[in-house]
Short mmCIF file of C-alpha atoms in Angstrom, two decimals:
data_model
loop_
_atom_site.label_atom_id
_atom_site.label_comp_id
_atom_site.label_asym_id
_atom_site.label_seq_id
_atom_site.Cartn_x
_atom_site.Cartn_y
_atom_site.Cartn_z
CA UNK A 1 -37.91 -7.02 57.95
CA UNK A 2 -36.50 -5.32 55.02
CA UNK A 3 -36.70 -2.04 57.38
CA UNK A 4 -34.90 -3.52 60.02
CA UNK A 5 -32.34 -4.51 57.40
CA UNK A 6 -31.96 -1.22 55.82
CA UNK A 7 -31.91 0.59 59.36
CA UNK A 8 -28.75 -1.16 60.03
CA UNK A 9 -27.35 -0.98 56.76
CA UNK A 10 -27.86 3.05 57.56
CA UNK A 11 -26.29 2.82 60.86
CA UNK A 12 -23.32 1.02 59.48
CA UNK A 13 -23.68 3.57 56.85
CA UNK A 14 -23.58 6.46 58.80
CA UNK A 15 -20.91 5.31 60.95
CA UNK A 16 -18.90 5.08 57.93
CA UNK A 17 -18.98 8.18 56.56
CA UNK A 18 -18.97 10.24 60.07
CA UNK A 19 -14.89 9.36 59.37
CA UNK A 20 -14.49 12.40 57.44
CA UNK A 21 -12.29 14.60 58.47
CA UNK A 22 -9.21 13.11 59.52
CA UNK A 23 -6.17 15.16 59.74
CA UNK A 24 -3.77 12.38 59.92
CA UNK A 25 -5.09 9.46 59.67
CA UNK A 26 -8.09 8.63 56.85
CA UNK A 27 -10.54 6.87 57.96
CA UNK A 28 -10.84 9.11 61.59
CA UNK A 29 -11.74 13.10 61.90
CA UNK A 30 -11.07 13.52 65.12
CA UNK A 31 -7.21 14.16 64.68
CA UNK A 32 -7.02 17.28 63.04
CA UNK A 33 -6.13 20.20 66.03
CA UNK A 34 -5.49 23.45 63.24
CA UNK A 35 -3.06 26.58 64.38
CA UNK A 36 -4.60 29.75 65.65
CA UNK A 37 -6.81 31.29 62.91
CA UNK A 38 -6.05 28.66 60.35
CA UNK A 39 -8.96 27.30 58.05
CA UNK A 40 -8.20 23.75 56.47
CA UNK A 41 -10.45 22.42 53.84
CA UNK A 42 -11.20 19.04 52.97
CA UNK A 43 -13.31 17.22 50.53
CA UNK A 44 -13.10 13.43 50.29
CA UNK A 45 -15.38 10.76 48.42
CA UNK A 46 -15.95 7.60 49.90
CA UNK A 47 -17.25 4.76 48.50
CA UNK A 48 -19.66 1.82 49.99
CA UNK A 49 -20.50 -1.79 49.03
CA UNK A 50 -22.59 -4.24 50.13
CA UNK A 51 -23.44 -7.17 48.49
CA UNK A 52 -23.20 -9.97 51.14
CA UNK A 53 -26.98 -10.93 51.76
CA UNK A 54 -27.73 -13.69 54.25
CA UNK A 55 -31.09 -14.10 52.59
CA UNK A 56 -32.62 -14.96 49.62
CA UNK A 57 -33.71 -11.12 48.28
CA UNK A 58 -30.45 -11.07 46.46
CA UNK A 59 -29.90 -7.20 47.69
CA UNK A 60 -27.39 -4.90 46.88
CA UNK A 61 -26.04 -0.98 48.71
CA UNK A 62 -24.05 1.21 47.03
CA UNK A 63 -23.75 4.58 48.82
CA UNK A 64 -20.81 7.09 47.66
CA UNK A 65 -20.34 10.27 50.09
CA UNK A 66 -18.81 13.27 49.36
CA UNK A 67 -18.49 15.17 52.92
CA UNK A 68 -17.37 18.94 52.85
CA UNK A 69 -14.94 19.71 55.74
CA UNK A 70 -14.13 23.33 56.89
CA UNK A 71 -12.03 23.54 60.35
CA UNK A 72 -10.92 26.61 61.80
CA UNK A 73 -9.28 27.12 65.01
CA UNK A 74 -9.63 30.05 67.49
CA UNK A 75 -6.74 29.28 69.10
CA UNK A 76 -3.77 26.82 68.75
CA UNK A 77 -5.87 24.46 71.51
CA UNK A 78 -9.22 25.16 70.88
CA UNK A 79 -11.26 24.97 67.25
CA UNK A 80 -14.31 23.77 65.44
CA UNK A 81 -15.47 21.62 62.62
CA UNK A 82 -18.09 21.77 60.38
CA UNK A 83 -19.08 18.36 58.17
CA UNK A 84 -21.60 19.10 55.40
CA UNK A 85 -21.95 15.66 53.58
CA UNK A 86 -23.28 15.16 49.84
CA UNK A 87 -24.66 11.68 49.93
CA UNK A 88 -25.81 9.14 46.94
CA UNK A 89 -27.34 5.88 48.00
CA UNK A 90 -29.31 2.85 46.56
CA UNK A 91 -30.38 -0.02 47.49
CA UNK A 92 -31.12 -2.46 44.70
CA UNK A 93 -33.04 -5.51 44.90
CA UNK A 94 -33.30 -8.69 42.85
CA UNK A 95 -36.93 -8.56 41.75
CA UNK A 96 -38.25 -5.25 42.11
CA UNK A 97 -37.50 -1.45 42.23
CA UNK A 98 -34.18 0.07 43.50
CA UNK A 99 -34.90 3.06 46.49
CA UNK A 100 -32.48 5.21 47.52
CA UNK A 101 -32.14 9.47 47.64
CA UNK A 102 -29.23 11.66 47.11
CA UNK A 103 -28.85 15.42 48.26
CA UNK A 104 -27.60 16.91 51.71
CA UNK A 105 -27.12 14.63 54.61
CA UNK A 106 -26.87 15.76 58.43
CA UNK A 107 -24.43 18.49 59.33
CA UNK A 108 -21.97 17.83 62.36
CA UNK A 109 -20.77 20.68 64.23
CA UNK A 110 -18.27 19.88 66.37
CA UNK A 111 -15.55 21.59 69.07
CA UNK A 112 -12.06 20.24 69.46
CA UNK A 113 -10.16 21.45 72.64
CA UNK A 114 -6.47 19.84 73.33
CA UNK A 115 -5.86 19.16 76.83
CA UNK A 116 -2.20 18.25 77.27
CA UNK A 117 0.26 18.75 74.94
CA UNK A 118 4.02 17.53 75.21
CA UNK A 119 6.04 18.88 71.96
CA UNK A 120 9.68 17.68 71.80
CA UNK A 121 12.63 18.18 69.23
CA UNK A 122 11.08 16.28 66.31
CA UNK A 123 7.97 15.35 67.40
CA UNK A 124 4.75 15.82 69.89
CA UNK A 125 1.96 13.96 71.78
CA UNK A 126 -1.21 15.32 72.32
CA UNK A 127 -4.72 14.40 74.00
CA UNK A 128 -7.90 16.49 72.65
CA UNK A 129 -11.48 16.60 73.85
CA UNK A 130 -14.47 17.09 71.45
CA UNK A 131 -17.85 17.11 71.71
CA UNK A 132 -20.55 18.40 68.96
CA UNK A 133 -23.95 17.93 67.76
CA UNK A 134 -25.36 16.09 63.75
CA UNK A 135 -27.67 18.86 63.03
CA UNK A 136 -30.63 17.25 60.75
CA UNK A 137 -30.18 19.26 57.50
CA UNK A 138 -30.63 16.75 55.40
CA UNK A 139 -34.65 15.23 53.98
CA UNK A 140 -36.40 12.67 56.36
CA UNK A 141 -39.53 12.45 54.54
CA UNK A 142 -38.24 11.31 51.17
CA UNK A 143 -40.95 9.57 49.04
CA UNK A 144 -40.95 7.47 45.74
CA UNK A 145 -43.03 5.22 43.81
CA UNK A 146 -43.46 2.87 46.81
CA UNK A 147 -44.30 5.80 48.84
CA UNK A 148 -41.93 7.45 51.95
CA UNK A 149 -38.67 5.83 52.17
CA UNK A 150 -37.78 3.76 55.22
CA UNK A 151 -35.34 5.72 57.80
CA UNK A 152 -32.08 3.74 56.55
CA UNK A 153 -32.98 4.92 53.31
CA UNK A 154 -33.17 8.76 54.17
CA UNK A 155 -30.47 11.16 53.58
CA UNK A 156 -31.43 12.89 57.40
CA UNK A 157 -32.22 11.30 60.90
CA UNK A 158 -34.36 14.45 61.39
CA UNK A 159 -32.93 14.35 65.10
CA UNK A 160 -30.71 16.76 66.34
CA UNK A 161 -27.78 13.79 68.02
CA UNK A 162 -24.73 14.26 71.02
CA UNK A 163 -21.35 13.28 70.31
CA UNK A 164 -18.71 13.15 72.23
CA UNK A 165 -15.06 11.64 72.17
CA UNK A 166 -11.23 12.43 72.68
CA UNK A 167 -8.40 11.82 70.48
CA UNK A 168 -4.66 11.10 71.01
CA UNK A 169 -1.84 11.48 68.70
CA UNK A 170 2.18 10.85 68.82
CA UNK A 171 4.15 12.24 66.04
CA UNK A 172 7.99 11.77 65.22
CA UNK A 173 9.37 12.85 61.83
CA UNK A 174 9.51 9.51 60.75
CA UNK A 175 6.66 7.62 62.31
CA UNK A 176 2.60 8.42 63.34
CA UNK A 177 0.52 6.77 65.88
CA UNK A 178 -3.39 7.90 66.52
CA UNK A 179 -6.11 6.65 68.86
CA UNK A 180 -9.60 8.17 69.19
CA UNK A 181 -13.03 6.91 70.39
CA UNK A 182 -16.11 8.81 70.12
CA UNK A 183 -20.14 8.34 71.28
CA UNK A 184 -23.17 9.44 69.43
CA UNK A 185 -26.40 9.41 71.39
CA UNK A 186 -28.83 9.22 68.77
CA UNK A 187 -32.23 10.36 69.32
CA UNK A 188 -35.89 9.57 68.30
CA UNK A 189 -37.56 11.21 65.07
CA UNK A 190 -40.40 10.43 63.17
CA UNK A 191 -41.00 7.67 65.63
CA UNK A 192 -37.90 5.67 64.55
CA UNK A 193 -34.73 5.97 66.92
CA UNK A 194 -30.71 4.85 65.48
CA UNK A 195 -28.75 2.94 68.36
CA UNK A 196 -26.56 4.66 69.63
CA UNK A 197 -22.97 4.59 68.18
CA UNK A 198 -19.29 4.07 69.65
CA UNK A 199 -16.61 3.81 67.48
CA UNK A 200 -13.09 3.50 67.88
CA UNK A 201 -9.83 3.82 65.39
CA UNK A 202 -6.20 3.28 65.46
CA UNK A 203 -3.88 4.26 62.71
CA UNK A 204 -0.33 3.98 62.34
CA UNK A 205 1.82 6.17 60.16
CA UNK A 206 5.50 5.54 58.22
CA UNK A 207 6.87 8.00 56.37
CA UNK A 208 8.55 6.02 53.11
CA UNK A 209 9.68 9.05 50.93
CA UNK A 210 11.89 10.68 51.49
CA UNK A 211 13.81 8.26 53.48
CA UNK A 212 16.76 10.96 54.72
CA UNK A 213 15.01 14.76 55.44
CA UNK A 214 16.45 17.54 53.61
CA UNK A 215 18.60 19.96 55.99
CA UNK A 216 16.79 22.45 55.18
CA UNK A 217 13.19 24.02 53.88
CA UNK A 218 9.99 23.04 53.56
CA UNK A 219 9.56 19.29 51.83
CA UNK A 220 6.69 17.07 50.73
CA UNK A 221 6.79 13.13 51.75
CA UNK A 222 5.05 10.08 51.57
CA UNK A 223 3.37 8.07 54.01
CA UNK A 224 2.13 4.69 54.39
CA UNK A 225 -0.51 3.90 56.85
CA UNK A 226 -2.25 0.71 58.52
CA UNK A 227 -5.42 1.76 60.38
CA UNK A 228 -8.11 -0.51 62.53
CA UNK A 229 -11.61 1.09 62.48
CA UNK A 230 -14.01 -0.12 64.97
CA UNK A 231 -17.55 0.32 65.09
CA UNK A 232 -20.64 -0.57 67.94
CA UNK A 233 -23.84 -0.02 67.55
CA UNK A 234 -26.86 -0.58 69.40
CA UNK A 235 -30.09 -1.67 68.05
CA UNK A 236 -32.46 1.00 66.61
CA UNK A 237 -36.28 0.94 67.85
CA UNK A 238 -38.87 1.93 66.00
CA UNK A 239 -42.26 2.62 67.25
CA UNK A 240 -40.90 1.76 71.01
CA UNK A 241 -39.95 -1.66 69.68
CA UNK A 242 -36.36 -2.75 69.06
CA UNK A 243 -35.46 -4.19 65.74
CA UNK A 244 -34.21 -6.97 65.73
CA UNK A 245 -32.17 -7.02 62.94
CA UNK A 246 -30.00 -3.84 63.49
CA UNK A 247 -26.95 -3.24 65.80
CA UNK A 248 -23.30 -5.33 65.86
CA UNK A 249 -19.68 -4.41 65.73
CA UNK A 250 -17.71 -4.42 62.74
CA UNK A 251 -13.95 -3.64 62.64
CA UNK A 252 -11.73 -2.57 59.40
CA UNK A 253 -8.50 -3.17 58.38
CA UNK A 254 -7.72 0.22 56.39
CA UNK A 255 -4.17 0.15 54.33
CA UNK A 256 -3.58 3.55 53.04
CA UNK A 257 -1.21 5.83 51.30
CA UNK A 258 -1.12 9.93 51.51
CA UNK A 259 0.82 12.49 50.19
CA UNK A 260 1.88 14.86 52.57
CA UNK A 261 2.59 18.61 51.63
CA UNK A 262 3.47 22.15 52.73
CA UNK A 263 -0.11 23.26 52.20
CA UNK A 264 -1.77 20.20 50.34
CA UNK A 265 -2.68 16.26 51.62
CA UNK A 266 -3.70 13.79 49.23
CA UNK A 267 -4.79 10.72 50.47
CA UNK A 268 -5.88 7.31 49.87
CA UNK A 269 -7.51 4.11 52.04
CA UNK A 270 -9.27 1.01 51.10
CA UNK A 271 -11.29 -0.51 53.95
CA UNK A 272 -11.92 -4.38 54.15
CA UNK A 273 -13.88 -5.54 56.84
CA UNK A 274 -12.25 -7.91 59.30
CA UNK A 275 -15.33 -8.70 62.31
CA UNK A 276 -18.63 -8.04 61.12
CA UNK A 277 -20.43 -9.20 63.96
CA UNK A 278 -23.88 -7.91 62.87
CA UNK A 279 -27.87 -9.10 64.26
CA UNK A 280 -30.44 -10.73 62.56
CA UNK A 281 -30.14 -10.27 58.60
CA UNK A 282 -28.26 -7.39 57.58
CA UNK A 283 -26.17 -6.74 54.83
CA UNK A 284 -22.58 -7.15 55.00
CA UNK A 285 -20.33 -4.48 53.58
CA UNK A 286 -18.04 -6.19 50.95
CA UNK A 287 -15.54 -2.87 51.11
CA UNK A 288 -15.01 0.56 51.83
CA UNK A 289 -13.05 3.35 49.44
CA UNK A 290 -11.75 6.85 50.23
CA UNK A 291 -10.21 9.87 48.42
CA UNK A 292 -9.56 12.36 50.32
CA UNK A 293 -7.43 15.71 49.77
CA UNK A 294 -7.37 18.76 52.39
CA UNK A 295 -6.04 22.31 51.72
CA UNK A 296 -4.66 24.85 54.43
CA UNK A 297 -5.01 28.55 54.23
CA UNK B 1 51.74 63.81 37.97
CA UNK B 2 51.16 60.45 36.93
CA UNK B 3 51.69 58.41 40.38
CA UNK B 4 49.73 61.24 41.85
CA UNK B 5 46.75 60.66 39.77
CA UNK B 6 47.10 56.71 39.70
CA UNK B 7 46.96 57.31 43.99
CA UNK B 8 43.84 59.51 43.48
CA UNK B 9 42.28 56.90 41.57
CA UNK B 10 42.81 53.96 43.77
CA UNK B 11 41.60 56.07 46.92
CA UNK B 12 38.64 56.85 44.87
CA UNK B 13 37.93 53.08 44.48
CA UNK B 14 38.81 52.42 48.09
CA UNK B 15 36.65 54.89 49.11
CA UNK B 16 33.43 53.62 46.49
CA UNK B 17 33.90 49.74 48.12
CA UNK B 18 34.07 51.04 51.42
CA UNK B 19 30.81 53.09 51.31
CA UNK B 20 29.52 50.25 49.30
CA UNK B 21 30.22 47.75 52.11
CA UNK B 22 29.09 50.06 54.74
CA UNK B 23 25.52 50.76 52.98
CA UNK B 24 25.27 46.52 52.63
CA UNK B 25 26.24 45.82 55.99
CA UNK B 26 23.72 48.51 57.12
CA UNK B 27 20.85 47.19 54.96
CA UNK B 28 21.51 43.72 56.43
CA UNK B 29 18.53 41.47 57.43
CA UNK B 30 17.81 40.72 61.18
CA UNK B 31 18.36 37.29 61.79
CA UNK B 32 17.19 35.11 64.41
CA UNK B 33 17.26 31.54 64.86
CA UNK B 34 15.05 30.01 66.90
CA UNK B 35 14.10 26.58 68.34
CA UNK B 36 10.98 24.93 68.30
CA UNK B 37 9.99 21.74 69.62
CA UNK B 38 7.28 19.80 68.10
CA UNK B 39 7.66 19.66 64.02
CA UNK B 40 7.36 16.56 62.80
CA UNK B 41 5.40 17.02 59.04
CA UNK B 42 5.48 19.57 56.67
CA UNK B 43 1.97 20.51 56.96
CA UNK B 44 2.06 21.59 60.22
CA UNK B 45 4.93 22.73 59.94
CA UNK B 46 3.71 25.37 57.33
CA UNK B 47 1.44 26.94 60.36
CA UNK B 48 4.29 28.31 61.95
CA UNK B 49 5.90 29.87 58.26
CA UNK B 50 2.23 31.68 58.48
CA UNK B 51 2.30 32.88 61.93
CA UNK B 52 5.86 34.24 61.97
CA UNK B 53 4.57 35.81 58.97
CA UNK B 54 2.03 38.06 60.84
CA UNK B 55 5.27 39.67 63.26
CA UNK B 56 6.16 42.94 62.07
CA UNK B 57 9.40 43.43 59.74
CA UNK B 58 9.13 39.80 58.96
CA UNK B 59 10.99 39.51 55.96
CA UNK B 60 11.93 35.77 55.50
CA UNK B 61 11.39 32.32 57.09
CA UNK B 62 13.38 29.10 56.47
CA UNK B 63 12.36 25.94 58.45
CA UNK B 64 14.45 22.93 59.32
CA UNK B 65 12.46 20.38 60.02
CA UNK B 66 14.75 18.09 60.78
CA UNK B 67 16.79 20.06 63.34
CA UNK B 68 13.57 21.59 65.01
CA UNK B 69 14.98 25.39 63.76
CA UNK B 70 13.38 28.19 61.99
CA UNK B 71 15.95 31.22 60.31
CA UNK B 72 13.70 34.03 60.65
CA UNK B 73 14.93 37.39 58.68
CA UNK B 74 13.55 40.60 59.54
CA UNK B 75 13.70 44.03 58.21
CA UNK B 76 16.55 45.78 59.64
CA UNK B 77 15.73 48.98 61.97
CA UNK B 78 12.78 47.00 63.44
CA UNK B 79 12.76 46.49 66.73
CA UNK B 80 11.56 42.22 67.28
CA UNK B 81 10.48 41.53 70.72
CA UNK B 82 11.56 38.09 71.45
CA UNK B 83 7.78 37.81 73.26
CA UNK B 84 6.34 38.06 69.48
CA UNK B 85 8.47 34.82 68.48
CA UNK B 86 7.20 33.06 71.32
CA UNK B 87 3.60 34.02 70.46
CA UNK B 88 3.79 33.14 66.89
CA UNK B 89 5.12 29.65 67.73
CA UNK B 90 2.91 28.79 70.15
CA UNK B 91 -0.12 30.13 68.28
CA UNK B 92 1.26 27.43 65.52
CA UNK B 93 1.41 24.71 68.29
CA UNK B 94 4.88 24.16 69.09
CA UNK B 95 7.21 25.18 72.00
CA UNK B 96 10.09 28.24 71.76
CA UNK B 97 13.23 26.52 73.21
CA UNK B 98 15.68 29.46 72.48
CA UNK B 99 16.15 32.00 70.03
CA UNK B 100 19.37 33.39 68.63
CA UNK B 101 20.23 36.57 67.18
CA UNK B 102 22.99 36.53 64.48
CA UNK B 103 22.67 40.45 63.73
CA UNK B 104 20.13 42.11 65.69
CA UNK B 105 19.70 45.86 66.19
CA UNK B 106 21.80 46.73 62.46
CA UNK B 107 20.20 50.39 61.61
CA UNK B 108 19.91 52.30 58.26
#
């Protein structure tokens, strides 16, 4: 049981932390379309609780993340992403030893290609494509004093997993609105097999300083954002046998604030769950932090 | 004697602002402005400051984000195909909806 528990603690988990690379809004990566031969860099830290246990074992999850984002683009439609995440997690319980790993997670290569564009005086809309692979870099075969760490509990899947997804934005000068969805066909390892993943955000954008533009140059602003982040999952199966206690939908309400300059973003969210919809006995996540900043070259 | 030299001197002076005005106006910038639809932010907009950048004789860029313009300066004596603008803004993202020369073709 306390597998099952922790398997969908890790999907949640790694549903949560494949957000990393937003361009626009937080909580999302699949926003970010860079220029021709422009590299953006972005680091952000995000922060995990959950300390809702529907049984008696009293458990606690705290995972932080610190995923390393490099985008480049070949052209001004077409680029790639590359997500190398750092990732601390424990999971503590009441009476008895806490397990958990840190070190290098799963690395997510993925392509970006816009389809339609339609750029107007003081704004644009634009529909992208992606698709990509999570590349198992990071340990499946942890061990510790209880011996090898369940799957939830690795830092790796130790399968090589499909995504794919598509992402719209419209942009004025003084307001933001972004949609994406995305699929992740997880795959067996190690005889233990994630559900598959769909996940779905919305984010709306107000810029709230400065509240007239300068005529002229190159200025830095504020925005205030509202996103929803949606999450599906499918149960996991291990050994050919689904578990029971793994799989749900949970949706986030995600205020957030970012600074917005020439060549630097700074950005904030705070993620409180609003559906948590989750089988069997799973832990509920209490809230979700980011910190976020990206760079341009 | 005197008036003659007082004349002298003033045609001297005439002469200095002239050729001083004539070496200015022939050192002048290239200016262009151009219009470009799709800035909205100032980070994206900064992609197009880089790729106008990369045209040659690019001397200076000022971006109006608010009108959708870009005042491009370029060195004078360099010939700017109008076909490099349009690359460098659409390699940023955006559209080229007209450009506008203020003082093209000014030689040394």
């Amino acid at each position: 049981m306390r597998i099952k528990i922790i398997a969908l603690a890790y999907v949640i988990y790694t549903v949560l932390i494949a957000s990393v690379v937003s361009a626009l809004p937080i909580n999302s990566d699949l926003g970010l379309t860079p220029y021709k031969d422009e590299f953006i860099f972005r680091a952000q830290t995000r922060y995990t609780l959950k300390t809702d246990d529907p049984t008696s074992k009293d458990r606690e999850s705290e995972i932080v993340t610190v995923p390393l984002v490099g985008v480049y683009g070949f052209t001004a439609k077409a680029s790639i992403l590359v997500r190398v995440p750092i990732i601390y997690k424990e999971l503590r319980f009441k009476n008895g030893p806490n397990r958990g790993d840190h070190g290098l997670g799963d690395t997510t290569v993925l392509g970006k290609y816009r389809i339609h564009t339609n750029n107007f005086k003081g704004g644009t809309s634009r529909l992208s494509l992606l698709g990509g692979l999570e590349l198992p870099t990071g340990e499946d075969d942890e061990t510790d004093a209880a011996g090898k760490l369940p799957p939830p509990l690795q830092l790796g899947s130790g399968s090589v997993d499909a995504l794919v997804g598509a992402a719209y934005t419209y942009q004025t000068l003084d307001h933001e609105m972004d949609a994406d969805l995305r699929y992740i066909f997880n795959q067996e390892a190690s005889d233990f097999e994630f559900g598959d993943i769909f996940r779905y955000n919305v984010s709306y954008q107000k810029r709230i300083f400065p509240t007239t533009l300068p005529d002229k140059g190159l200025y830095s602003q504020w925005n205030a954002l509202l996103e929803l982040n949606g999450n599906y999952m499918d149960k996991a199966e291990s050994l050919g046998n689904e578990v029971a206690s793994s799989g749900g939908h949970t949706l986030f309400i995600s205020p957030g604030i970012q600074f917005v300059g020439p060549r630097l973003v700074y950005e904030a969210s705070f993620q409180y769950p609003i559906v948590q919809e989750l089988n069997g006995d799973q832990l509920e996540t209490d809230y979700v932090m980011a910190l976020s900043m990206r760079y341009q070259y | 004697m005197k008036i003659k030299m007082k004349t002298l001197v003033v045609w001297i002076n005439l002469m200095a602002v002239v050729l001083a005005v004539s070496i200015y106006a022939q050192e002048q910038n290239q200016k262009a402005i151009i219009k470009v639809e799709g800035l909205y932010c100032p980070f994206c907009s900064y992609g197009l400051e880089k790729q106008v950048k990369k045209i040659e004789g690019f001397k200076n860029v000022q971006i109006n984000i608010k009108e959708g313009t870009a005042e491009i300066e370029f060195a004078p004596g360099v010939k700017v195909p109008e076909k490099a603008i349009l690359t460098a803004v659409e390699d940023a993202g955006f559209d080229l909806d007209g450009v506008q020369w203020l003082n093209k073709g000014r030689k040394k």
